[in-house]
């Protein structure tokens, strides 16, 4: 896998704009340790997951599972579906997204606008996450259909391979000086795929995985949560791409803390998604205790523009018991203190 190259100034496909995303220095401790954000919302569709969406389709084509005019089926909470919708539109495929009402409405609307067919696993309007039911329905829809592929992101090795370029981008940008990599754990593709390739480039760094409280990858208890596109809910199998040998530490973060962090970070001028808020919350809480001069990189896999009706909506937050002004102020004060050191 070659290192990151400069993106050409003129491209012929939207997918040519994938990658080469920037690093933002968000905070610096008094001892010179810094928190850098890998801003994956600068990819098309505003998310990292278009990286692996493209890789899954390229590999399906290469092995002959998907031919011109074919159909792609995936179970998705939104961002993977957005990526697949773009790749399908570019390459002339039909895309069917199996979804539930846990997904942000704006993600569902965007997929439909891009030409995707939406199939709801249930139509009772409940916000309950239904990963297992989605997976089962997607598999059923693909079974015995000619020129149809269920990309099965949770167990597809191409998911992890799609993030190998992130490792090269980080290594090149930081000249190998990366000490801690932290990111959300959902399918496992982004964090573990990046960490796997990064270990071939940088011999020693620590990997921290973050999942919502209520998710089961790092143990129970299991319960519902509102962070979308991340975690493993009760009843769902932990994805094959979650490689615990690549994760040095697993941490859980509650919805209140994750969303309060999103809202505090927004006051610095940056909108990030709900699960990214959880990652930044953990990173900020650890920064001051790191050895002097540590470089910590947080994978920010999603922008906040898709969550204006949820995470950034006081009414929605209050109705679910998630609005926490005191927590927001505490995080904002910590950010202000750490940003003075930059």
XYZ file of C-alpha atoms in Angstrom:
342
model
C 0.000 0.000 0.000
C 1.659 3.241 -1.121
C 1.787 6.295 1.106
C -0.705 9.132 0.815
C -0.384 11.133 -2.391
C -1.566 14.633 -3.181
C -5.136 14.667 -4.465
C -5.321 16.026 -8.038
C -6.968 19.429 -8.431
C -9.459 18.140 -11.019
C -11.204 14.778 -10.636
C -13.729 12.888 -12.737
C -15.543 10.925 -9.986
C -16.780 11.787 -6.506
C -14.886 8.778 -5.140
C -11.623 10.368 -6.321
C -12.142 12.856 -3.481
C -11.916 10.156 -0.805
C -9.025 10.417 1.618
C -6.222 12.892 2.345
C -8.310 14.290 5.200
C -6.757 16.937 7.480
C -5.509 16.788 11.047
C -6.679 19.483 13.478
C -4.831 20.223 16.716
C -7.717 20.557 19.172
C -5.882 20.730 22.500
C -2.441 20.675 24.113
C -1.580 19.803 27.714
C 0.768 21.818 29.927
C 3.456 19.190 29.284
C 3.170 19.463 25.515
C 1.019 16.431 24.819
C -1.379 17.186 22.000
C -4.708 15.883 20.758
C -5.051 15.805 16.982
C -8.350 15.086 15.262
C -8.321 13.142 11.982
C -11.254 14.916 10.337
C -12.872 12.219 8.230
C -15.940 14.399 7.633
C -13.905 15.959 4.811
C -14.567 12.815 2.768
C -17.546 12.821 0.381
C -20.768 12.167 2.378
C -19.066 13.660 5.447
C -17.860 10.374 6.906
C -15.000 7.876 6.971
C -17.214 5.002 5.925
C -17.136 5.849 2.252
C -13.541 4.570 2.366
C -14.609 1.039 3.176
C -17.768 1.251 1.045
C -15.599 1.765 -2.025
C -13.211 -1.031 -1.021
C -16.035 -3.535 -0.470
C -17.400 -2.845 -3.956
C -14.001 -2.934 -5.666
C -13.266 -6.290 -4.051
C -16.706 -7.684 -4.931
C -16.066 -6.729 -8.555
C -12.588 -8.241 -8.491
C -13.838 -11.618 -7.307
C -16.715 -11.622 -9.831
C -19.510 -11.376 -7.260
C -20.763 -8.098 -8.724
C -21.091 -7.434 -12.437
C -22.387 -4.433 -14.420
C -26.022 -3.663 -13.631
C -25.905 -5.564 -10.335
C -27.495 -4.885 -6.973
C -25.831 -4.033 -3.657
C -27.582 -4.724 -0.350
C -26.398 -3.581 3.065
C -27.738 -3.230 6.589
C -26.823 0.274 7.733
C -27.487 2.967 10.316
C -26.697 5.560 7.673
C -23.056 6.383 6.966
C -22.080 3.114 5.278
C -25.274 3.406 3.268
C -24.358 6.913 2.168
C -20.986 5.689 0.953
C -22.460 2.726 -0.884
C -25.111 4.972 -2.470
C -22.357 7.172 -3.945
C -20.310 4.243 -5.242
C -23.426 2.548 -6.652
C -24.455 5.733 -8.458
C -20.977 6.134 -9.962
C -20.719 2.547 -11.142
C -24.285 1.940 -12.308
C -25.517 -0.396 -9.574
C -28.804 -0.519 -7.700
C -28.402 -0.073 -3.954
C -30.845 -1.292 -1.310
C -30.285 -0.055 2.254
C -31.906 -2.031 5.072
C -32.464 0.500 7.862
C -34.267 1.121 11.147
C -35.605 4.292 12.737
C -32.582 4.553 15.051
C -30.743 6.172 12.143
C -30.754 9.951 11.890
C -33.496 11.125 9.560
C -31.101 13.256 7.543
C -28.988 10.179 6.730
C -32.054 8.318 5.463
C -33.123 11.303 3.355
C -29.645 11.672 1.908
C -29.448 7.990 0.933
C -32.790 8.290 -0.832
C -31.673 11.473 -2.589
C -28.612 9.598 -3.876
C -30.878 6.974 -5.446
C -30.915 4.278 -2.761
C -33.940 2.109 -2.085
C -34.742 2.119 1.660
C -36.239 -0.978 3.276
C -37.228 -0.527 6.924
C -36.831 -3.568 9.116
C -39.851 -2.355 11.086
C -42.319 0.447 10.449
C -43.712 1.098 13.928
C -41.689 4.312 14.314
C -39.696 3.028 17.300
C -36.174 4.417 17.712
C -34.842 1.080 18.958
C -31.609 -0.073 17.336
C -32.339 -3.245 15.354
C -28.946 -4.353 14.048
C -29.593 -8.105 14.246
C -32.969 -7.842 12.513
C -31.482 -5.624 9.800
C -28.688 -8.090 9.131
C -31.145 -10.975 8.841
C -33.398 -9.102 6.438
C -30.470 -7.960 4.267
C -29.223 -11.528 4.021
C -32.709 -12.756 3.097
C -33.069 -10.103 0.385
C -29.767 -11.117 -1.203
C -30.248 -14.877 -0.992
C -30.537 -16.651 -4.369
C -30.561 -13.372 -6.303
C -28.382 -13.194 -9.402
C -25.750 -10.474 -9.619
C -26.561 -9.331 -6.085
C -24.123 -8.878 -3.217
C -24.808 -8.390 0.488
C -21.669 -6.485 1.428
C -22.079 -7.489 5.116
C -19.902 -4.729 6.519
C -19.609 -6.246 10.017
C -17.823 -9.343 8.699
C -16.305 -8.199 5.422
C -12.462 -8.072 5.503
C -12.570 -5.345 2.843
C -14.058 -3.055 5.484
C -10.769 -3.029 7.395
C -8.649 -2.862 4.225
C -10.537 0.271 3.210
C -8.940 2.111 6.127
C -5.343 1.117 5.395
C -4.774 4.454 3.599
C -5.632 6.273 6.866
C -2.554 4.690 8.435
C -0.347 5.915 5.595
C -1.840 9.406 5.759
C -1.137 9.585 9.507
C 2.372 8.232 9.200
C 3.246 10.681 6.450
C 1.669 13.705 8.168
C 3.304 12.982 11.533
C 6.594 11.564 10.260
C 6.010 8.461 12.368
C 5.514 10.367 15.640
C 2.195 8.954 16.809
C 1.880 7.488 20.302
C -1.848 6.934 20.921
C -4.598 6.127 18.409
C -8.165 6.392 19.717
C -11.415 5.719 17.898
C -14.938 4.387 18.066
C -15.578 0.656 17.773
C -18.612 -0.366 15.753
C -17.857 -2.806 12.951
C -14.221 -2.504 14.022
C -13.136 -1.631 10.523
C -11.991 1.953 11.060
C -10.008 1.563 14.276
C -8.686 -1.970 13.764
C -8.061 -1.542 10.036
C -6.092 1.636 10.658
C -4.223 0.110 13.617
C -3.338 -3.063 11.701
C -1.693 -1.175 8.856
C -0.183 1.435 11.162
C 1.679 -1.298 13.041
C 3.588 -2.039 9.838
C 4.709 1.604 9.719
C 5.104 2.655 13.362
C 6.413 -0.064 15.679
C 5.053 1.194 18.987
C 1.814 3.029 19.766
C -1.213 2.441 21.993
C -4.712 1.845 20.650
C -7.819 2.813 22.642
C -11.256 1.669 21.509
C -14.383 3.551 22.587
C -17.936 2.221 22.557
C -21.219 3.490 24.048
C -22.348 2.375 27.474
C -24.887 -0.333 26.697
C -22.765 -1.831 23.900
C -21.301 -5.292 24.558
C -17.954 -5.485 22.734
C -16.068 -4.632 25.937
C -18.545 -6.380 28.231
C -21.941 -5.582 29.731
C -24.360 -4.585 30.995
C -26.306 -4.173 27.775
C -28.962 -1.500 27.338
C -30.229 0.921 24.703
C -28.126 3.891 23.631
C -28.513 6.811 21.243
C -25.008 7.059 19.770
C -25.500 5.858 16.206
C -23.193 4.006 13.846
C -21.113 2.583 16.682
C -21.123 -0.144 19.296
C -22.600 -3.636 19.376
C -26.138 -3.739 20.800
C -27.573 -6.653 22.723
C -28.570 -9.486 20.388
C -26.023 -8.567 17.719
C -22.791 -10.465 17.196
C -19.514 -8.644 17.679
C -18.150 -8.052 14.192
C -15.322 -10.192 12.903
C -13.297 -7.034 12.304
C -13.178 -6.174 16.013
C -9.689 -7.536 16.706
C -9.026 -7.358 20.438
C -5.334 -8.071 19.810
C -5.146 -4.662 18.128
C -6.977 -2.802 20.922
C -4.874 -2.170 24.012
C -7.755 -0.734 26.019
C -11.518 -0.641 25.650
C -13.476 2.236 27.175
C -17.200 2.945 27.469
C -18.779 6.395 27.326
C -22.364 7.403 28.043
C -24.650 9.274 25.666
C -24.799 12.282 28.004
C -21.015 12.712 28.027
C -20.637 12.005 24.308
C -23.304 14.479 23.258
C -22.227 17.139 25.772
C -18.742 16.917 24.229
C -20.163 17.385 20.731
C -21.952 20.506 21.879
C -18.889 21.877 23.690
C -16.623 21.215 20.689
C -19.161 22.979 18.457
C -18.396 26.183 20.351
C -14.837 25.991 19.041
C -16.278 26.114 15.506
C -16.280 22.393 14.728
C -19.352 20.135 14.378
C -18.704 16.441 15.076
C -21.033 13.439 15.228
C -22.324 11.714 18.346
C -19.918 8.783 18.481
C -17.024 11.133 17.700
C -18.098 13.111 20.750
C -17.561 9.994 22.847
C -14.074 9.534 21.420
C -13.122 13.152 22.085
C -14.551 12.959 25.618
C -12.241 10.064 26.474
C -9.277 11.694 24.728
C -9.687 14.996 26.569
C -10.003 13.249 29.925
C -6.694 11.424 29.314
C -4.608 14.150 27.702
C -3.159 15.768 30.836
C -2.024 12.413 32.269
C -0.089 11.322 29.181
C 3.730 11.385 29.172
C 5.125 14.779 28.108
C 5.238 15.280 24.363
C 2.724 12.521 23.542
C 0.833 12.776 20.249
C -2.680 11.340 20.463
C -4.777 11.044 17.298
C -8.549 10.675 17.517
C -10.388 9.290 14.501
C -13.346 11.614 13.919
C -15.379 9.453 11.596
C -18.432 11.675 11.212
C -19.343 15.337 11.030
C -22.105 16.901 13.101
C -24.255 18.327 10.323
C -26.376 15.157 10.256
C -27.292 15.591 13.924
C -28.800 19.075 13.971
C -32.217 17.565 14.722
C -30.869 15.312 17.483
C -27.599 15.961 19.326
C -27.736 19.705 18.671
C -31.486 20.027 19.265
C -32.334 20.995 22.866
C -35.899 19.713 22.604
C -34.850 16.280 21.306
C -32.120 16.006 23.932
C -34.383 17.117 26.795
C -37.136 14.663 25.829
C -34.672 11.788 26.220
C -33.021 12.995 29.399
C -29.741 13.734 27.620
C -29.474 17.496 27.995
C -26.761 18.240 30.580
C -25.754 21.934 30.685
C -23.443 21.422 33.671
C -21.535 18.650 31.889
C -21.290 20.794 28.771
C -19.849 23.700 30.762
C -17.286 21.449 32.451
C -16.099 20.108 29.095
C -16.086 23.593 27.588
C -13.953 24.868 30.489
C -11.520 21.959 30.067
C -11.284 22.640 26.341
C -10.661 26.341 26.950
C -7.853 25.519 29.368
C -6.214 23.006 27.037
C -6.533 25.251 24.000
C -4.608 28.030 25.763
C -1.528 25.794 25.625
C -1.489 25.578 21.848
